[in-house]
Structures are given as C-alpha cells and as structure tokens.
Coordinates of C-alpha atoms (C1' of nucleotides) in Angstrom, one line a residue:
Chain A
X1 CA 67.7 129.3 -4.5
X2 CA 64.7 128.0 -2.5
X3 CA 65.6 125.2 -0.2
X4 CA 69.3 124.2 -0.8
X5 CA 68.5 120.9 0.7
X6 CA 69.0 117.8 -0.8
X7 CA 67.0 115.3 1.0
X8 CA 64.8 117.1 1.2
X9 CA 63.8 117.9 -2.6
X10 CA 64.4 113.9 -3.4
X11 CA 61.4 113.8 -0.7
X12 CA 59.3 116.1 -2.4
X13 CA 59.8 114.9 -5.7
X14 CA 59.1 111.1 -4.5
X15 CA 56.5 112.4 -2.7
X16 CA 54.9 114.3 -6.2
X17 CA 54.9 110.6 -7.8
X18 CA 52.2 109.7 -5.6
X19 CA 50.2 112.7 -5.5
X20 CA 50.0 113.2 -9.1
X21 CA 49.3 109.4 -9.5
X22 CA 46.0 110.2 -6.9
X23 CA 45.2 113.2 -8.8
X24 CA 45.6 112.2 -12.6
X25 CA 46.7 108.9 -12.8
X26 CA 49.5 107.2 -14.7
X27 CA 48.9 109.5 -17.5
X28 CA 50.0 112.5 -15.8
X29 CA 53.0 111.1 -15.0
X30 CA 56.3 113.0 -16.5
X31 CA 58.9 114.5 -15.9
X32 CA 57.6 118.3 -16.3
X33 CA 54.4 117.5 -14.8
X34 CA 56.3 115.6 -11.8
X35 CA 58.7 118.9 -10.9
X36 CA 56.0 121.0 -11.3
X37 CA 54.3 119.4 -8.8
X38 CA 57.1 119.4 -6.5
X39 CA 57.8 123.0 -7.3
X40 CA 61.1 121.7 -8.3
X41 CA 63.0 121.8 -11.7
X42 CA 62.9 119.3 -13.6
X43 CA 66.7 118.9 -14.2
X44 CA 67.3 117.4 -10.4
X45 CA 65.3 114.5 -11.5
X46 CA 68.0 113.8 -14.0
X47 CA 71.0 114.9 -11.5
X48 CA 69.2 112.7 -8.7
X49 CA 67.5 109.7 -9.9
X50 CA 69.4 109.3 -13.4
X51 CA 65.9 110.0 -14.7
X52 CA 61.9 109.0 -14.2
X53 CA 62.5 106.0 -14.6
X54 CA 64.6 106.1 -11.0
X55 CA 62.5 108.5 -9.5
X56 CA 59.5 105.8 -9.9
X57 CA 61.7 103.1 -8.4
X58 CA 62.3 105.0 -5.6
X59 CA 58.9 105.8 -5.0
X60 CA 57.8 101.9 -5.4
X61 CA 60.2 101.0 -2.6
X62 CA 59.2 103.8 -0.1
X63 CA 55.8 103.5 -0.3
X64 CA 53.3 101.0 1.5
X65 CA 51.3 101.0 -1.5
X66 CA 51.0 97.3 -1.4
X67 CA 48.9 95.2 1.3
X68 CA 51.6 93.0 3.4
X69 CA 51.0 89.3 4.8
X70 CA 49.7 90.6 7.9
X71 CA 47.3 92.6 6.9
X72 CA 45.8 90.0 4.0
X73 CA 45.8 87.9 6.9
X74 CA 43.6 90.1 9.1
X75 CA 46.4 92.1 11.6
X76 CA 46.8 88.3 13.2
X77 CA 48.9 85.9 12.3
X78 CA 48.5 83.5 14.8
X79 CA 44.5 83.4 14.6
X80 CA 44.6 83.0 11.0
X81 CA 46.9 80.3 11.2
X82 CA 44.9 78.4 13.3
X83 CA 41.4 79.1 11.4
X84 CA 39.7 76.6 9.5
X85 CA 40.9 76.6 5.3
X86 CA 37.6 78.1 4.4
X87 CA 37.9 80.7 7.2
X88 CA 40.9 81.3 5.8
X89 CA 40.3 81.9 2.6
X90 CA 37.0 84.4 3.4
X91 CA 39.1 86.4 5.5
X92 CA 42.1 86.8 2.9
X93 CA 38.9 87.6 0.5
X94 CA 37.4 90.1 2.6
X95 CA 41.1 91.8 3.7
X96 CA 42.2 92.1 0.3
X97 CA 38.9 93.5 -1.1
X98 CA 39.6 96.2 2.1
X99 CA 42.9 96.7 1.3
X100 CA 42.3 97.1 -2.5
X101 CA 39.6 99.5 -2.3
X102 CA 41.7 101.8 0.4
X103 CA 44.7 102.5 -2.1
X104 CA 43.2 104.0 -4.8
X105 CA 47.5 105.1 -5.9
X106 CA 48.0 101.2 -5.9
X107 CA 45.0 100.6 -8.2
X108 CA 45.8 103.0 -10.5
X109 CA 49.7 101.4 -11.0
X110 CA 48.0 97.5 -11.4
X111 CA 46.2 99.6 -14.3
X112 CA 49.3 101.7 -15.1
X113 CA 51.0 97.7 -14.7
X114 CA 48.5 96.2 -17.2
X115 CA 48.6 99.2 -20.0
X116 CA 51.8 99.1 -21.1
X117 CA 55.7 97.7 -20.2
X118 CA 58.2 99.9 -19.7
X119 CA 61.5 100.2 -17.1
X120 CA 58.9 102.8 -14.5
X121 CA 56.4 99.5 -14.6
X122 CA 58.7 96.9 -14.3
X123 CA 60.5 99.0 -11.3
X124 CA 56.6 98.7 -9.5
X125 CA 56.3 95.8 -10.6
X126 CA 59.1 94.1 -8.5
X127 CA 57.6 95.2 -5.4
X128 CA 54.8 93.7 -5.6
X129 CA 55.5 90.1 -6.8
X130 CA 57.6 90.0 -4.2
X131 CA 54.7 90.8 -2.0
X132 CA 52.6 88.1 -3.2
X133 CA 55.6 85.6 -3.0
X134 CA 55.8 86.7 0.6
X135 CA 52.0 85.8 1.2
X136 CA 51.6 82.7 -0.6
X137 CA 54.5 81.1 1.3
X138 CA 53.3 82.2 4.8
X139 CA 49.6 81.0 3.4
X140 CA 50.1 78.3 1.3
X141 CA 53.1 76.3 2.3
X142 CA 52.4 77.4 6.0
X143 CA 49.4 76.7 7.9
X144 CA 48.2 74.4 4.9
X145 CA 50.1 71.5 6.2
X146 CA 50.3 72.1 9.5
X147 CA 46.5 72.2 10.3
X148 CA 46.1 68.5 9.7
X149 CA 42.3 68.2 11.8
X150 CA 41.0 69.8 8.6
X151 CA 40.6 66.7 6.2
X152 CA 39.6 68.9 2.9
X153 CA 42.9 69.0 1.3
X154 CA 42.1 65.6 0.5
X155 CA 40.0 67.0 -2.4
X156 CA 41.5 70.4 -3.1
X157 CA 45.1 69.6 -3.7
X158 CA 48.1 72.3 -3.1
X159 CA 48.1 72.6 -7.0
X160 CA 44.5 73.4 -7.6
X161 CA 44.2 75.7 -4.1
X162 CA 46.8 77.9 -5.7
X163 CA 44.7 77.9 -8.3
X164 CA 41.9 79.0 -6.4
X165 CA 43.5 81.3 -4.7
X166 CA 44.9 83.3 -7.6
X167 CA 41.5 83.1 -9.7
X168 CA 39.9 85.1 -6.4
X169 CA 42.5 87.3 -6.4
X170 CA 42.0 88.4 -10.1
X171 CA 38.6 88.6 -10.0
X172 CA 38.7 90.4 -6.1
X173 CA 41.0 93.1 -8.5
X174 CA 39.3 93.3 -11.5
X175 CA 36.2 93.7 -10.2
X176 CA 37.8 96.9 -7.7
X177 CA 39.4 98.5 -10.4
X178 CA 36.5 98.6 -12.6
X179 CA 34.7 99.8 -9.6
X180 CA 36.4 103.1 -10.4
X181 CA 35.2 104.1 -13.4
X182 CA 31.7 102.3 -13.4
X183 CA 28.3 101.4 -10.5
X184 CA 27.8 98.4 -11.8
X185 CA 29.6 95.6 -14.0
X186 CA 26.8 92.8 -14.7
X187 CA 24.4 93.7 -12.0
X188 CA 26.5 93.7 -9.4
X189 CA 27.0 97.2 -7.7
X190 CA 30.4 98.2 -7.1
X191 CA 29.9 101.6 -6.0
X192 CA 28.5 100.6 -2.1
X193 CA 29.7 98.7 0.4
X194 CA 26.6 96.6 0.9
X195 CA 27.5 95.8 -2.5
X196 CA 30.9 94.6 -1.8
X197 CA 29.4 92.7 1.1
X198 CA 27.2 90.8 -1.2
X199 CA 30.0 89.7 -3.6
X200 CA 32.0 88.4 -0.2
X201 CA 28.9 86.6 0.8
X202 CA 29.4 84.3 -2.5
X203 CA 32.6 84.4 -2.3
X204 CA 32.5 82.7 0.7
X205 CA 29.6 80.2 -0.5
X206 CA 32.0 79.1 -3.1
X207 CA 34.4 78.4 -0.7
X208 CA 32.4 77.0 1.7
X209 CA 31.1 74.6 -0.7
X210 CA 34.4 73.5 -2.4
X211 CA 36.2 73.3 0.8
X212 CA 32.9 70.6 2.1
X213 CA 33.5 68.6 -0.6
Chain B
X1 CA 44.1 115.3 -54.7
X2 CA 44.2 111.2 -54.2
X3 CA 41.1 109.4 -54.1
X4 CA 38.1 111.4 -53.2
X5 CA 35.8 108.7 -52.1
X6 CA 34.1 109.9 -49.1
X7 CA 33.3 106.1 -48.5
X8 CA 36.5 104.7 -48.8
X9 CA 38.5 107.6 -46.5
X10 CA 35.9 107.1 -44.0
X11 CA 36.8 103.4 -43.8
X12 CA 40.3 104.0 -44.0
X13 CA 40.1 106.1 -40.9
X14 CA 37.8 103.7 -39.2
X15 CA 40.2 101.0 -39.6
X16 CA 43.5 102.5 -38.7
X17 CA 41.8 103.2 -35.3
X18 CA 41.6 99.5 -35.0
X19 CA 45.3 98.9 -36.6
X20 CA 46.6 101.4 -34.2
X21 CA 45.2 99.6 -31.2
X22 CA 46.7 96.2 -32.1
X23 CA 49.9 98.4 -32.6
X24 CA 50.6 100.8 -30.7
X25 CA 47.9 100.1 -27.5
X26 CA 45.4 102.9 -26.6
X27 CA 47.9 105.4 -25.8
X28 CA 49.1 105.6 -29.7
X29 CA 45.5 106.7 -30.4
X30 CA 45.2 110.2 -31.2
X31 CA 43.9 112.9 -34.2
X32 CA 47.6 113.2 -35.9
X33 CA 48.4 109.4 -35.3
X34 CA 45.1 107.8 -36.8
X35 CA 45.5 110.2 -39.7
X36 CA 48.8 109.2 -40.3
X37 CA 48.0 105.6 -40.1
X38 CA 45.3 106.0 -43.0
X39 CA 47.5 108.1 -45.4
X40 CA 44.8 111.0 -44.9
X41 CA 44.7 114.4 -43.1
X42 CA 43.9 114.6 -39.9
X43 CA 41.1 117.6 -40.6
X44 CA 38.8 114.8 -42.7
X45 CA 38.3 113.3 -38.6
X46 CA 37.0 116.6 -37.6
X47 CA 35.1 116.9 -40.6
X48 CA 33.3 113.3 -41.2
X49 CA 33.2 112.3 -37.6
X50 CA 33.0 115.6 -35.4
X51 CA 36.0 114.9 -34.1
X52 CA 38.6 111.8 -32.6
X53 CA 35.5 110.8 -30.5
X54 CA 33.1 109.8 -33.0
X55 CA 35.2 108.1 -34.9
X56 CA 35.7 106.3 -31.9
X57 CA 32.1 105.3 -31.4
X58 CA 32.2 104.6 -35.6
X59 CA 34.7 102.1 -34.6
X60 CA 33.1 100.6 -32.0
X61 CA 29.8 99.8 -33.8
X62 CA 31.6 98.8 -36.8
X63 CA 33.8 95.6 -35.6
X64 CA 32.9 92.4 -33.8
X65 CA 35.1 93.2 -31.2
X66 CA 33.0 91.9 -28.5
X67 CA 32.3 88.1 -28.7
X68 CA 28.7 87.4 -28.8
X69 CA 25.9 85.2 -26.8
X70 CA 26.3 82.4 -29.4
X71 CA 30.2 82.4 -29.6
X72 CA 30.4 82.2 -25.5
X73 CA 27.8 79.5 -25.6
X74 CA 30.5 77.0 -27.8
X75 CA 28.6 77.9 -31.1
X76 CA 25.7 75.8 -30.5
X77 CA 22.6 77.5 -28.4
X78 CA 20.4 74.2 -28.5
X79 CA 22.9 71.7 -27.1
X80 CA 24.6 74.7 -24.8
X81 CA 20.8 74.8 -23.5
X82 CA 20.3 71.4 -22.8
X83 CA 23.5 70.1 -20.7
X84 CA 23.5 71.1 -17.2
X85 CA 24.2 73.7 -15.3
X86 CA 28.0 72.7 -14.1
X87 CA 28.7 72.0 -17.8
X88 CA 27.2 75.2 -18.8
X89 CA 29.5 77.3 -16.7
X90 CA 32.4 75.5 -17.6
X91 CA 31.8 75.5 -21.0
X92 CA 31.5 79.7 -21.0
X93 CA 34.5 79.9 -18.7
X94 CA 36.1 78.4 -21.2
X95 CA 34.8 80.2 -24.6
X96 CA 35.4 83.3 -22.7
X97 CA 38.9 82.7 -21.9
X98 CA 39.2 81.5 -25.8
X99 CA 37.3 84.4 -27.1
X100 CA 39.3 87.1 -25.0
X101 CA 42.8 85.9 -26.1
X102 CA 42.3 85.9 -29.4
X103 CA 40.9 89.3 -29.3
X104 CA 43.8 91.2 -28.2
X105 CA 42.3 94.5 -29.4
X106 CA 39.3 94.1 -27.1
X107 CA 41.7 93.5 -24.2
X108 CA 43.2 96.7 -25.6
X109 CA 39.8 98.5 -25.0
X110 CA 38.8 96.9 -21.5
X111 CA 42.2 98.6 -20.5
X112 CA 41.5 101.5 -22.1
X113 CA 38.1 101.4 -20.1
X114 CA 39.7 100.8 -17.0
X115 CA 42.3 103.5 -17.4
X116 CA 40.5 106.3 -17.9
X117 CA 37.0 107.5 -18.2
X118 CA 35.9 109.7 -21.5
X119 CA 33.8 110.5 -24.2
X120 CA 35.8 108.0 -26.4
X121 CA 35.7 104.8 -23.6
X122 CA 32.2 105.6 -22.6
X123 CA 31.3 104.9 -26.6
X124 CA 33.0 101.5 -26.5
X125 CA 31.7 100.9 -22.9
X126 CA 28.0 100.9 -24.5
X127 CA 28.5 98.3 -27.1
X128 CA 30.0 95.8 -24.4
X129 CA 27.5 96.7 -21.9
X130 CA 24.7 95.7 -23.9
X131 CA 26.6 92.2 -25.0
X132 CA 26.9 91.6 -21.8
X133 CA 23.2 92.1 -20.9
X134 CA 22.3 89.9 -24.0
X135 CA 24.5 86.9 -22.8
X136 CA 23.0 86.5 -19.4
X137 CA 19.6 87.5 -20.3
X138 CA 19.9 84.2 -22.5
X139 CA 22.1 82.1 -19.5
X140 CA 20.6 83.2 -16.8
X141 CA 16.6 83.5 -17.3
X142 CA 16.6 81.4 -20.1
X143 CA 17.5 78.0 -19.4
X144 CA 17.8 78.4 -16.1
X145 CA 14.6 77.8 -15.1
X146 CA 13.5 75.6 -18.1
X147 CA 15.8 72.9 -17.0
X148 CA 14.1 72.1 -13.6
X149 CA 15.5 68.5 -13.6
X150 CA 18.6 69.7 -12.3
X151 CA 18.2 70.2 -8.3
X152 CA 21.4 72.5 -7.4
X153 CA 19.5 75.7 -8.0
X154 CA 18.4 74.9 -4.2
X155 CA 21.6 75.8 -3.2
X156 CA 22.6 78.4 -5.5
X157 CA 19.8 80.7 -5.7
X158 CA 19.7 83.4 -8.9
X159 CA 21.6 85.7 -7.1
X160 CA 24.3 84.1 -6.2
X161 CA 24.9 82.0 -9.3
X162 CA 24.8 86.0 -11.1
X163 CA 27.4 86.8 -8.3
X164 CA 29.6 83.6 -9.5
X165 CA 29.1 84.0 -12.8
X166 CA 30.4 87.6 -12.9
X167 CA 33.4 86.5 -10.4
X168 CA 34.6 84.0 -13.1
X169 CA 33.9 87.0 -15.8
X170 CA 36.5 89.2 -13.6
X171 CA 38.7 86.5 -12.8
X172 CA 39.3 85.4 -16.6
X173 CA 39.4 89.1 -17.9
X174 CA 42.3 90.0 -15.4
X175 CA 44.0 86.7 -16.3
X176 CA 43.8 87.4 -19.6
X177 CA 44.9 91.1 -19.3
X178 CA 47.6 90.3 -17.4
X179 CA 48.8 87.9 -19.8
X180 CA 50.1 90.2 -22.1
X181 CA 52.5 92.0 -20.0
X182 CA 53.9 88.9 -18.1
X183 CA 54.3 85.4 -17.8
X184 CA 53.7 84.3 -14.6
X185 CA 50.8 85.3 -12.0
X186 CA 51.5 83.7 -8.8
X187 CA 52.8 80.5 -10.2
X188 CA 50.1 80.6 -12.6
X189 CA 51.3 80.7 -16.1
X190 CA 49.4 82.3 -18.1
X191 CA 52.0 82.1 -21.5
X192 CA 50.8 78.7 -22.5
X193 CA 48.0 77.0 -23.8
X194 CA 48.3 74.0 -21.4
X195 CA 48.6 76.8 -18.3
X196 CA 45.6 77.9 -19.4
X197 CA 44.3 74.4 -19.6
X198 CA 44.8 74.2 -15.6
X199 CA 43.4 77.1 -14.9
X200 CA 40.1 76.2 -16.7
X201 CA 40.2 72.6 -14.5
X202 CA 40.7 74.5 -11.5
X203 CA 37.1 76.6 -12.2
X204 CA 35.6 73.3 -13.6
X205 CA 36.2 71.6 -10.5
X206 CA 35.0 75.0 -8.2
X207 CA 32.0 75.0 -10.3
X208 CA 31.6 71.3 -10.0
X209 CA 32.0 71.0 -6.4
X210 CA 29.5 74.0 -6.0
X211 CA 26.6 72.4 -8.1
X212 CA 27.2 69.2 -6.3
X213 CA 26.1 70.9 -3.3
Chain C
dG1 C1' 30.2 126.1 -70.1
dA2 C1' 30.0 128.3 -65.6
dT3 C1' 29.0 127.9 -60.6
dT4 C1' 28.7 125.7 -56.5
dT5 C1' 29.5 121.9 -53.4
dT6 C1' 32.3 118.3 -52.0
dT7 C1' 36.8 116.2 -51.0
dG8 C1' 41.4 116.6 -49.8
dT9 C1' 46.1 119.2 -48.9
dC10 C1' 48.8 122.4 -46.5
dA11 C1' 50.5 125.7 -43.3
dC12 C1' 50.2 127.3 -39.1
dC13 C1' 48.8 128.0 -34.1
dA14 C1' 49.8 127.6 -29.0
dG15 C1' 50.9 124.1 -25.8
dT16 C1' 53.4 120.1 -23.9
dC17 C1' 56.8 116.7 -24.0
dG18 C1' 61.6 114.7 -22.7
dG19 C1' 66.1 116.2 -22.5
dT20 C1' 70.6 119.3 -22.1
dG21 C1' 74.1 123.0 -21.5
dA22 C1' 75.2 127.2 -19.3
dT23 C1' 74.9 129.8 -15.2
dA24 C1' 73.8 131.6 -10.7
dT25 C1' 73.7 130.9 -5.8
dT26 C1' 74.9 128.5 -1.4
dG27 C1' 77.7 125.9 1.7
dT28 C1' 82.3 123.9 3.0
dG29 C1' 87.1 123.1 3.5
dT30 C1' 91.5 125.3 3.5
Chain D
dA1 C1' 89.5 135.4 2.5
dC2 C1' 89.6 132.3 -1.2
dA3 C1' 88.7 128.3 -4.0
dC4 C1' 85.8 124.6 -4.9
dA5 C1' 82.1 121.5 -4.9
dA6 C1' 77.2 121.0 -4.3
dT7 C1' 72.6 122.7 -5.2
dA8 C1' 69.1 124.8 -7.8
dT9 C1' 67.5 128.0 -11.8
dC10 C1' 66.9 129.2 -16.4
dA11 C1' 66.8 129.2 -21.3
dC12 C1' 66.6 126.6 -25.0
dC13 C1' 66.2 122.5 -28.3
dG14 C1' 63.5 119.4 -31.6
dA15 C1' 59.5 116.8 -31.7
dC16 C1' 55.0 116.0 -31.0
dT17 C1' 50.0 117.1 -29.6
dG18 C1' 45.0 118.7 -30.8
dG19 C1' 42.9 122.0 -33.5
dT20 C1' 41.7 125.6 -37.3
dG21 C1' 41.6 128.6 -41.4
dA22 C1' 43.0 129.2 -46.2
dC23 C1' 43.3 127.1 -50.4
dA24 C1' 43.4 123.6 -54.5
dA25 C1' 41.3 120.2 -57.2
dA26 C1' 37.6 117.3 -58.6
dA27 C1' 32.5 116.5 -59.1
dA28 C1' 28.0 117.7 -59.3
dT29 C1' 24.6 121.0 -60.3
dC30 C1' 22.6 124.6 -62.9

DNA sequence: GATTTTTGTCACCAGTCGGTGATATTGTGT
DNA sequence: ACACAATATCACCGACTGGTGACAAAAATC
C-alpha cells in the first residue's frame, strides 16, 4: 500500500532495467532482482508487462540507449553532407567511438545481444537495427551520390564502402567493449583517451589512403 | 563405486567443461552442471581442482582452443614470410576469419571474456594473451624488417600497421561473434561462405590500396 | 591380514530463481 | 453508504545454485 500509482511503478520498474544493467550487467537481470530494485513486487511485472520479457521491450523503446543519425554524423547534418567521403567517414569513426564509449548500458546489451538469443534480446535488438538502417540510408544512399566533385567512388564502389563501413564499425565495437574489462588488447591501450585518439589517427590513414586511390 | 581412476575422472571433468560450452554457452557452466555432464559428483571439482575455477584454467591449458602463429600464417611460415606485406595481411585476415569460425567454443570464451570479468575468464584470458603476443612478435618484428625490398613501410610506419592489424583483429572477431546470433549485419551477411568471401575482398582491397600508398 | 589413504557417493544446507494464487488496501462510480 | 474494480502485498511452490560434512568402497601400505 505504497504508491497506488500505476504509471508511475511501470516507470520505476523500466527505470530498474537500466540501473541494474549499469550496476551488474545482463546477468543481474530477473525478475526478483528487477522489483527489488524497484522496491516493487515482483508480481506487477507479470500483471503489467505480461512478463520480463515485456518489461525489456519497453525499456528498449524508451531509452536513448542507441546513438541516432545525427549524432554519428557529428550534431550536423548539413556539414556532413557536404564533407569530403574520407571526412566523412573519420567523423562517423570518431562519433561512434564517442558515442560507444559514453553508454556503458548499451555496451553491456551488444554483449547481452551477442551471449545468447532469447525473446528480451531480440526485443533490443529491433531497436537498434532499425537504427543502423536509419544511418546507412541517410549516409550511404544520401550524400554518396549527390557529392559528385568527389571522383573516388570510382574505385570504392557502393558495395565495397558498405563493406568498409560495417568492418569499422565492428572493429570501433569490439575494440570498446573489450575496453571494459581489459587496458590493453594487442598493444593498443584502451583504457585512455590518448589511446583512443591514436586508433582514430589510423583509422583515418586507412581511409585517407583508400579513399586517394 | 564406478571407476576410480583419478586420471580418467579428471579428464572427464575437464572435457565436459568443453562439451558444455559448445552446448549450453558459458552461462550452462557451473559446479552441479559440469558434474552432471561427466557422470561424476560435483565434490571430486572441489577436490581435484580447488574448485569450478581451476578446472577452468585445467581446461584452458589443455585444448587448442586458440589457433596458433603457424595456423594464422596459412600453414606455411617460410612462404607466409616471403610474399609481401599486402599479401601477408590478407592472407591472416583470412586464416583468422577461418580459424575463428570453426572454433565456435573459442567464440564461446571471447564472449565469455567480454561479459564478465573473474577468476575463471582471467585463466582463459592468459592463454590467448600470450598467442596473441607470439603471432605478432613473429608478423610484426620478424619479417617485417627482413623484407626491405618492399617500400610501403614509408607510409605505414610500425605503429600504425600494429594499429591496423589489431583493427582487422576486432573487426573479424565481432563479425564472427555476431554470426552466430544473426544473419545479417548491415547488409552484410555473415551466414554464408561466399558472404564471407566479400567481406575478405573488401579488407584485401583496404589493405591493398593502403600498401600501394 | 589389518590399517590407512585414496576415490567416489550421498544427503543436506541456505540461498536464489521464475512463477502463481489468495488477500488486503485504495480509489471510483452509483 | 455500498459495490466493484484497480492496485499492491504476501506467502508459497518446485527447481536449481554453490558448497560441505558424513560415509562407503576400493586400493595401497604396513
């Protein structure tokens, strides 16, 4: 007989999900360990979300717990737009290492994501492929045609830049979630940001020198 | 009152930690589960192994999990040595992304590693650690240097080409990991053996374009 | 042959898990 | 004032977890 409010125990119950996932990760995840956390009994996760399973999908679509197209892009759409390719690419680089290594929640569910399939995955899972779909349209299909001055796509076609695109992207989120649990993964030192800056740096030599040709 | 061979239950135990991976993933590992798996009380891991953690680390100096130096370098050390430096990379791209799929427990441990920190990852952490040094003590100052009649170190100095190296290390792990929860990563697919082909023509021309200079 | 050490089985502990049915309390509409 | 639905609590279930102490049987030692 605590708060007799509905909304407002869905909130704190949504709002558990991500606290315990900062605190001890996916594994901590359940339904006794979530209501405890809310100070809540467990039995309204059943009446209100059908189950954890629910609760988890509503937290995935509350949350911002996924970098969006503007902010991969830098905060400016029209500037990106009319950078150079290998400017672009850098800067998506550089944003998502930023935006990776802010959202410690969000690594923890690629993790959660890559340990094991089940309906609360798959629910977190939606939201973010859709994210990525978002992004490579407004990046790849976009600007990619339009900026015709820049000759380079002569070499790099659309199917191969994809290409390029996602291999950064896995290696940009391998390398950050490793970067939680160890200093450094084959001498390069994950733990500092002049670290970080030095993995951009080639980064960007690679793409400097594929996008010359 | 079964078999009383010290030897042979020790062995048993040993590999059920490795059945249980391919089975189950990391999270079926525990004392009661690997015991079951062997047909053998769970007090003989306490007593042989000083507990769930050393049999661990038993485990993870017993198998070949890890591929080696000479398996990444295409079986052949002498002719790995003498190509050049674009072939080189390609080449261990490729054995690496051949080696990790058909290793699925080893993916099982790198997300193990990356999951969650403990006595029992940090034992299988030190046997791939030290493969790792091994392999690019042997890439990296070994031929390296030896083959001077190739001229693109200019333009990649040691450092960087470490930095690339270890980005196409990430990139391929990820890929790989994520391969076994879904299908598709951003258009790339990652299901099929000719998917995977593109993906390794998309780092062979990166990495060609780069030691072209 | 008797004793001790090794090897393995079993029963039990307290704790947590996901899940459910019964019940108490509050708010609302009549 | 009363009935009724919504909201939240509680007690319990069977199953599993990691861990331990008591004990039986086989093997090695004396």
């Amino acid at each position: 007989m605590k708060i007799r409010d509905k909304h407002l125990t869905r909130k704190r119950l949504i709002a558990s999900v991500g606290s315990l996932l900062a605190k001890k990760g996916f594994k901590g995840i359940g339904v006794n360990a979530v209501a405890r956390e809310a100070g809540v009994d467990k039995v309204l996760i059943y009446r209100y979300f059908g189950g954890l399973s629910g609760l988890i999908a509503a937290y995935g679509r509350e949350g911002d717990f996924w970098p969006s197209a503007l902010e991969l892009a830098g905060g400016d759409l029209r500037a990106f737009a009319e950078s150079s390719l290998s400017e672009r690419l850098s800067a998506m680089g550089k944003n998502f290492i930023r935006a990776l290594r802010q959202r410690p929640v969000t690594c923890e569910i690629m993790v959660w994501e890559m340990s094991e399939r089940n309906e609360l995955t798959e629910e977190l899972e939606a939201v973010r492929e859709s994210s990525m779909v978002e992004f490579f349209n407004m990046f790849l299909a976009g600007p990619l045609e339009k900026k015709n001055e820049v000759p380079d796509s002569q070499i790099l076609s659309a199917d191969d830049l994809q290409a390029i695109v996602m291999l950064m992207g896995a290696a940009i989120s391998y390398l950050v979630l490793r970067s939680r649990s160890i200093a450094l993964y084959g001498g390069l030192d994950l733990s500092s940001d002049s670290g970080w800056q030095r993995i951009e740096q080639a980064m960007a030599k690679m793409i400097e020198a594929m996008t010359r040709g």
